GROMACS .gro file of C-alpha atoms in nm:
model
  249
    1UNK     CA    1   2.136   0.090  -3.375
    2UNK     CA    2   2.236  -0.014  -2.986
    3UNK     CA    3   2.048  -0.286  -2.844
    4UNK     CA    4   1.822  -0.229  -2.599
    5UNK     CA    5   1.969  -0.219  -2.214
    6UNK     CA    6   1.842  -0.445  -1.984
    7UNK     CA    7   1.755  -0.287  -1.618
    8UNK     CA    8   1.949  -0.501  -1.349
    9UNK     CA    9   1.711  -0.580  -1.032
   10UNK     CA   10   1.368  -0.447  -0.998
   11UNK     CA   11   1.243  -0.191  -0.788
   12UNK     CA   12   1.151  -0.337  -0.447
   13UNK     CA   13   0.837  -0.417  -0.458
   14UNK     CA   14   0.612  -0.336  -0.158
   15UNK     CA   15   0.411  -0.667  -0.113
   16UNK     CA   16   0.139  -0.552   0.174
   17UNK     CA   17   0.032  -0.221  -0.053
   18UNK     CA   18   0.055  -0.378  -0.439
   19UNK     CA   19  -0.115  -0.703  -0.340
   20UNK     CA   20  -0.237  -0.657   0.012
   21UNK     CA   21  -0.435  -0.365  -0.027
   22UNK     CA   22  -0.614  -0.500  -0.333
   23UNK     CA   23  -0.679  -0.781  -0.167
   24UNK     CA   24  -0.816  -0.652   0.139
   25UNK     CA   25  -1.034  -0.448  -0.080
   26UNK     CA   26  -1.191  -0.737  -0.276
   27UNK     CA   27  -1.297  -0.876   0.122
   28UNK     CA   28  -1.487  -0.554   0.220
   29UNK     CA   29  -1.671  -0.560  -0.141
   30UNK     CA   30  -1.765  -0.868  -0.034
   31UNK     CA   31  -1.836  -0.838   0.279
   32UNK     CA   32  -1.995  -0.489   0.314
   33UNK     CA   33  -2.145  -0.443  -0.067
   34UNK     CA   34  -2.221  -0.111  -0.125
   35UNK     CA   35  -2.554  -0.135  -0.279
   36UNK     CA   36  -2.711   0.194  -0.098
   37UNK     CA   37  -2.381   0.403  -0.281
   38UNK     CA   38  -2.462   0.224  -0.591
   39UNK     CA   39  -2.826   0.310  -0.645
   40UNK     CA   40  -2.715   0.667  -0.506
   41UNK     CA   41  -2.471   0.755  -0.739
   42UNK     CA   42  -2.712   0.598  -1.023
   43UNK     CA   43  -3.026   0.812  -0.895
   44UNK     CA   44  -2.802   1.139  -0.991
   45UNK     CA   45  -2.811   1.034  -1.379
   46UNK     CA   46  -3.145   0.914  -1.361
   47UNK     CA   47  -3.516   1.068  -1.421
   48UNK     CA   48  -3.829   0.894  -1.391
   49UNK     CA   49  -3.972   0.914  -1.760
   50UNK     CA   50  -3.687   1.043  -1.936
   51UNK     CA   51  -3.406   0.731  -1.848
   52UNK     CA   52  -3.037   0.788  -1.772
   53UNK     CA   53  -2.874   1.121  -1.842
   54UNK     CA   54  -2.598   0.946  -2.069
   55UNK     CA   55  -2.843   0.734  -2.192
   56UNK     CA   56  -2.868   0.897  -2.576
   57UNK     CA   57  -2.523   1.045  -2.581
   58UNK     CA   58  -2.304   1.074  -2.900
   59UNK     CA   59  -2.037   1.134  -2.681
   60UNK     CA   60  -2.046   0.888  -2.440
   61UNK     CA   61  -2.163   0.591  -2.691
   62UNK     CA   62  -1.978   0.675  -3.017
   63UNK     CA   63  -1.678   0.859  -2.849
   64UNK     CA   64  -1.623   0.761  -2.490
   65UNK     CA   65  -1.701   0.407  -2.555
   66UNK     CA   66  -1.625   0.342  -2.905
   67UNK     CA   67  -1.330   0.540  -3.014
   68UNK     CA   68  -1.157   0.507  -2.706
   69UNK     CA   69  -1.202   0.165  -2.655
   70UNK     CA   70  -1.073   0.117  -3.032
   71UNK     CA   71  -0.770   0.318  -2.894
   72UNK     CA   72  -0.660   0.079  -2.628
   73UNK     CA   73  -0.692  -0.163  -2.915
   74UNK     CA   74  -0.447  -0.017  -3.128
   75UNK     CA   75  -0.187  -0.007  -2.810
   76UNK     CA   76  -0.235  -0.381  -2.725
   77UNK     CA   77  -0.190  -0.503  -3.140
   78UNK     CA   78   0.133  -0.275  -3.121
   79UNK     CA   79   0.219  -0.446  -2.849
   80UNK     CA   80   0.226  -0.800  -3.039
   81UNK     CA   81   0.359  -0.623  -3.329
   82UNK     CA   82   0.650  -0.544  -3.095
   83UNK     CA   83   0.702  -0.923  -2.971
   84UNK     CA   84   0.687  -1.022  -3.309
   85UNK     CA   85   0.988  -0.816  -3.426
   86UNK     CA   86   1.152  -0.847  -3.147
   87UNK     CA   87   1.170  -1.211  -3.265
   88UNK     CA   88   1.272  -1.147  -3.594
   89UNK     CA   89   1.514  -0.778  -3.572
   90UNK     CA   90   1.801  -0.924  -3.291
   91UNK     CA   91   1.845  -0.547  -3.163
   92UNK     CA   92   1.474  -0.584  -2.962
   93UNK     CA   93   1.576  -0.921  -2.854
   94UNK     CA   94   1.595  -0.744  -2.542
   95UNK     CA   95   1.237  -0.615  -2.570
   96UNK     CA   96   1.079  -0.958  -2.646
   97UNK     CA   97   1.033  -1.028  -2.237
   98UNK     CA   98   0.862  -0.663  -2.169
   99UNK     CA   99   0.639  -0.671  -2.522
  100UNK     CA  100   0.531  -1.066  -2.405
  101UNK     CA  101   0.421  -0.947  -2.093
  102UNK     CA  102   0.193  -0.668  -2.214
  103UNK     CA  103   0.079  -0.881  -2.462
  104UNK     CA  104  -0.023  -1.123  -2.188
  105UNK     CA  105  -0.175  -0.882  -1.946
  106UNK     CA  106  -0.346  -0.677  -2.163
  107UNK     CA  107  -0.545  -1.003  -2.319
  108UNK     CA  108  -0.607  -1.156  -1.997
  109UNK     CA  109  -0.761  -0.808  -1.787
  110UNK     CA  110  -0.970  -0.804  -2.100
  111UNK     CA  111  -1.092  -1.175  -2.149
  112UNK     CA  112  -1.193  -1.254  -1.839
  113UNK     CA  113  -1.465  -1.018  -1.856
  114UNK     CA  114  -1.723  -1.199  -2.107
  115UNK     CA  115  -1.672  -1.519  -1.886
  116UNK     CA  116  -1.690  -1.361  -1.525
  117UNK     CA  117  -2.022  -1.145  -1.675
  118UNK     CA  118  -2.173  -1.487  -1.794
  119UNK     CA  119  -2.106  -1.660  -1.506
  120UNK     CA  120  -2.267  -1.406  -1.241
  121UNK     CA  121  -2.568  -1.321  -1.455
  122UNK     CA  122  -2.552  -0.996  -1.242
  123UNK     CA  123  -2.841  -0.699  -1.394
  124UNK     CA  124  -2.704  -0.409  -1.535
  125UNK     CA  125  -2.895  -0.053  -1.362
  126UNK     CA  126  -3.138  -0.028  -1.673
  127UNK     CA  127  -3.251  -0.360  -1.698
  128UNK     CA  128  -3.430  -0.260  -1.313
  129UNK     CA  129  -3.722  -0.204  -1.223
  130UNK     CA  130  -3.606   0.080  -0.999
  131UNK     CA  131  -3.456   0.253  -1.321
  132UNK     CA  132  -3.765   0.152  -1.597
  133UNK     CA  133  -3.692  -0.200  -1.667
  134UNK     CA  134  -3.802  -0.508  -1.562
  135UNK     CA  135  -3.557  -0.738  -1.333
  136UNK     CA  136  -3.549  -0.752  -1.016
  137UNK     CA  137  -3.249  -0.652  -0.816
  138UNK     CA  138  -3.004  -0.885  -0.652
  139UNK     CA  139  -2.677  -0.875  -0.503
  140UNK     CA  140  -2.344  -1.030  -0.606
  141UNK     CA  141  -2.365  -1.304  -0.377
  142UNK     CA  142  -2.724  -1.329  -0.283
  143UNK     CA  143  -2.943  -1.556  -0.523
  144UNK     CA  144  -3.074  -1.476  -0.833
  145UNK     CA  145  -3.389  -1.327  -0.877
  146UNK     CA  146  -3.612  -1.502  -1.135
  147UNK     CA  147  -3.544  -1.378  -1.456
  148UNK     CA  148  -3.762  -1.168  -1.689
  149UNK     CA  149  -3.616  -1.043  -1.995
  150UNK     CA  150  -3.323  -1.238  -1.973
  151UNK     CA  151  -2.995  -1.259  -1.762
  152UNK     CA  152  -2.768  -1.003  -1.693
  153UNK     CA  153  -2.391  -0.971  -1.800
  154UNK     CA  154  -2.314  -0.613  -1.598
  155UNK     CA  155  -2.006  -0.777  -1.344
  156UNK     CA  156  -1.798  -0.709  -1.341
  157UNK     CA  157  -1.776  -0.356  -1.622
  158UNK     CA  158  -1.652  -0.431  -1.961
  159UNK     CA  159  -1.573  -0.110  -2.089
  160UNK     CA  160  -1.364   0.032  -1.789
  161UNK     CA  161  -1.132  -0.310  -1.809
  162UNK     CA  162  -1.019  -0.132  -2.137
  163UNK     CA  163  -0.897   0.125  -1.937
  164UNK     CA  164  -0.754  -0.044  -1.606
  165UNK     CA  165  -0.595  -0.292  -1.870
  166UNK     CA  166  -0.360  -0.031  -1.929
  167UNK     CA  167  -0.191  -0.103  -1.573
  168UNK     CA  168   0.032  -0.297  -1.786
  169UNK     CA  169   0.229   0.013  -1.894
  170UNK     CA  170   0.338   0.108  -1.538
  171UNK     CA  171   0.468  -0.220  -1.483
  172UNK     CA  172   0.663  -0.248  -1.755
  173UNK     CA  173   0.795   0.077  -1.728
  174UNK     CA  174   0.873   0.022  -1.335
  175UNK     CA  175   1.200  -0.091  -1.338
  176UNK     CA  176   1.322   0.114  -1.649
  177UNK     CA  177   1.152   0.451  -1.667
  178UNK     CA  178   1.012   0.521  -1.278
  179UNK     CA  179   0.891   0.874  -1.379
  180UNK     CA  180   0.725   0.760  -1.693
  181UNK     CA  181   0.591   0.461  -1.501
  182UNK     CA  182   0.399   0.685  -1.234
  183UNK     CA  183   0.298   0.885  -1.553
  184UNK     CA  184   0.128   0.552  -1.670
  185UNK     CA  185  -0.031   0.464  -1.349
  186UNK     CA  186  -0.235   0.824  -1.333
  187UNK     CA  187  -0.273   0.768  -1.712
  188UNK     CA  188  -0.435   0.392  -1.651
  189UNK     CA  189  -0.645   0.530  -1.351
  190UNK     CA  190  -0.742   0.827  -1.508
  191UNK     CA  191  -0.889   0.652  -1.827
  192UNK     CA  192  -1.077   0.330  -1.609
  193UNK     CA  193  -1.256   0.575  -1.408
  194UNK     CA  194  -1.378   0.814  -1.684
  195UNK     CA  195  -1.439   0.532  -1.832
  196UNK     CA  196  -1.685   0.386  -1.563
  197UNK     CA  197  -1.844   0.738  -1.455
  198UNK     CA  198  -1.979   0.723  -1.867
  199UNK     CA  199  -2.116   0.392  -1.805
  200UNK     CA  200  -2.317   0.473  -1.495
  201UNK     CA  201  -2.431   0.768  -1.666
  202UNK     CA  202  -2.525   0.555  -1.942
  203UNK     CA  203  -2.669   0.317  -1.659
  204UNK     CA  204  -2.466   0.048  -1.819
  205UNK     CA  205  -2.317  -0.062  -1.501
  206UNK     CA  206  -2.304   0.078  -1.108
  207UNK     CA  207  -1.998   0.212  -0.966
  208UNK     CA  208  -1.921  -0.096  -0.745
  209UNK     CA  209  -1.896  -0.317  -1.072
  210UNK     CA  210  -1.611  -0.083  -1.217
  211UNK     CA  211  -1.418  -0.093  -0.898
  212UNK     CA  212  -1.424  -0.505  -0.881
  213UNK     CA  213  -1.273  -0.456  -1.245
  214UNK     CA  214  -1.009  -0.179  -1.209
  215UNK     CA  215  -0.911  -0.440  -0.904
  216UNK     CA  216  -0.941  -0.762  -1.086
  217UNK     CA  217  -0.700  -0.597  -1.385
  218UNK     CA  218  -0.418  -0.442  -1.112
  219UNK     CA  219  -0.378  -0.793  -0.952
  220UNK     CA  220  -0.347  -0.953  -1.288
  221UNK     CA  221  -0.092  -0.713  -1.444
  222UNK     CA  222   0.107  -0.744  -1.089
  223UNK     CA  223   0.104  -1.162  -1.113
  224UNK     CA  224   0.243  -1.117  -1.453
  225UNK     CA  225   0.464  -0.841  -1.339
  226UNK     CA  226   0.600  -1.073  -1.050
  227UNK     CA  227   0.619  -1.427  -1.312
  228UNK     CA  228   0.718  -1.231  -1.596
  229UNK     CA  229   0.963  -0.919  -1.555
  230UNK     CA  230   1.079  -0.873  -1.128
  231UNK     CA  231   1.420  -0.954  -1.135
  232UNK     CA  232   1.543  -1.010  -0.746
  233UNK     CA  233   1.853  -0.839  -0.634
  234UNK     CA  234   2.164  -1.065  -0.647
  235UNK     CA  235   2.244  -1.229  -0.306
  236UNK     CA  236   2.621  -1.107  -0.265
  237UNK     CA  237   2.862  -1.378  -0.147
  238UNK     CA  238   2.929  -1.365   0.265
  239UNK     CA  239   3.261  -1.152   0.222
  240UNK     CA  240   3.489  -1.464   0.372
  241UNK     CA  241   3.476  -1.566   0.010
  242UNK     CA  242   3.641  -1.249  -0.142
  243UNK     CA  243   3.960  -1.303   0.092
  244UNK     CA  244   4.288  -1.433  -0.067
  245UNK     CA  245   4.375  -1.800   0.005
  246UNK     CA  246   4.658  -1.706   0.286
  247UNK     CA  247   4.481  -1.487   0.486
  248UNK     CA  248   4.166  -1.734   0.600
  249UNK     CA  249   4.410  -1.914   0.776
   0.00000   0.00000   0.00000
């Protein structure tokens, strides 16, 4: 069996759109929260009486949540099953940088979650008053109403990060498969938002919380991207230095 090839310099790597963008992004969330598209896209799963539309569905729970989320799973411990033989059958040495870094950015998109969650205490939709329960509603950054029940873990959304975790494949396809790579991307973005449009059915989260997520996991795939796999073009010598000895005289 051939060894694995090893792709020469990366891709350049447009720094205003990968990291700006996301970036700039985060500020408006912050600065302009969209609570009024929150509750609005909420309202449409909700009735007075009866709860959230998604609220009792097989589908959403056992399937859409469950299943799939077991799915990404099994991706992520293939992923360390590839770093470990890539330690131990020389062929993959190759592979042991690529495998390490999906290893890495798939467990970090995912455990920051519980932490972040815990640390915000932000309500999830139906633990409010608004939709049958009985917090209070407060923003990200505004102060905490007093607490009722008990304090909320919905921010940023759990269940989509096992979807937008998956930005991991287009980066480590970038620089080897481009084609397969954008296949990945659509893939990732396709799966975090279907993902977070069964949640807010559920009214396990609002919209707003999935979008801080799906940005919080693309910025942490690119850092590892950038530390881990971005190889820089090679600098090529001024061409003085290529000229035989007589003729720089």
């Amino acid at each position: 069996m051939m060894p694995p090839s090893i792709p020469g310099a990366s891709r350049p790597l447009r720094t205003w759109l990968a990291l700006g963008l996301p970036l700039a992004l985060i500020v408006l969330l912050l600065v302009f929260e969209p609570t009024r598209l929150d509750f609005a896209l909420s309202d449409l799963f909700y009735q007075p009486g009866v709860g959230f539309s998604g609220g009792h569905s097989a589908f959403l729970e056992d399937f859409l949540h469950d299943r799939a989320k077991q799915g990404v799973i099994v991706i992520g411990v293939l992923a360390i099953a590839g770093l470990l033989a890539s330690w131990l059958y020389r062929p993959w040495a190759a592979l042991r940088r690529p495998f390490g870094y999906l290893v890495l950015a798939m467990a970090l998109s995912t455990a920051i979650v519980n932490p972040v969650k815990t640390l915000t205490g932000v309500h999830c939709p139906w633990s409010l008053t608004q939709y049958g329960g009985e917090e209070t509603y407060s923003p990200l950054l505004g102060e905490r109403a007093p607490v009722v029940d008990k304090a909320g873990r919905c921010w940023p959304g759990g269940h989509a990060s096992s979807g937008f975790t998956l930005f991991a494949l287009y980066f480590v396809l970038r620089d080897r498969k481009p084609r397969l790579a954008r296949a990945a991307l659509l893939f990732a973005l396709t799966l975090g938002t279907v993902f977070s449009v069964g949640r807010v059915m559920q009214g396990a989260h609002f919209l707003s919380h999935n979008v801080w997520t799906a940005l919080f996991d693309w910025l942490i795939c690119l850092g590892f991207y950038r530390l881990i796999l971005y190889r820089q073009a090679q600098t090529t010598a001024p061409a003085l230095a290529t000229l035989p000895l007589e003729s720089r005289s």
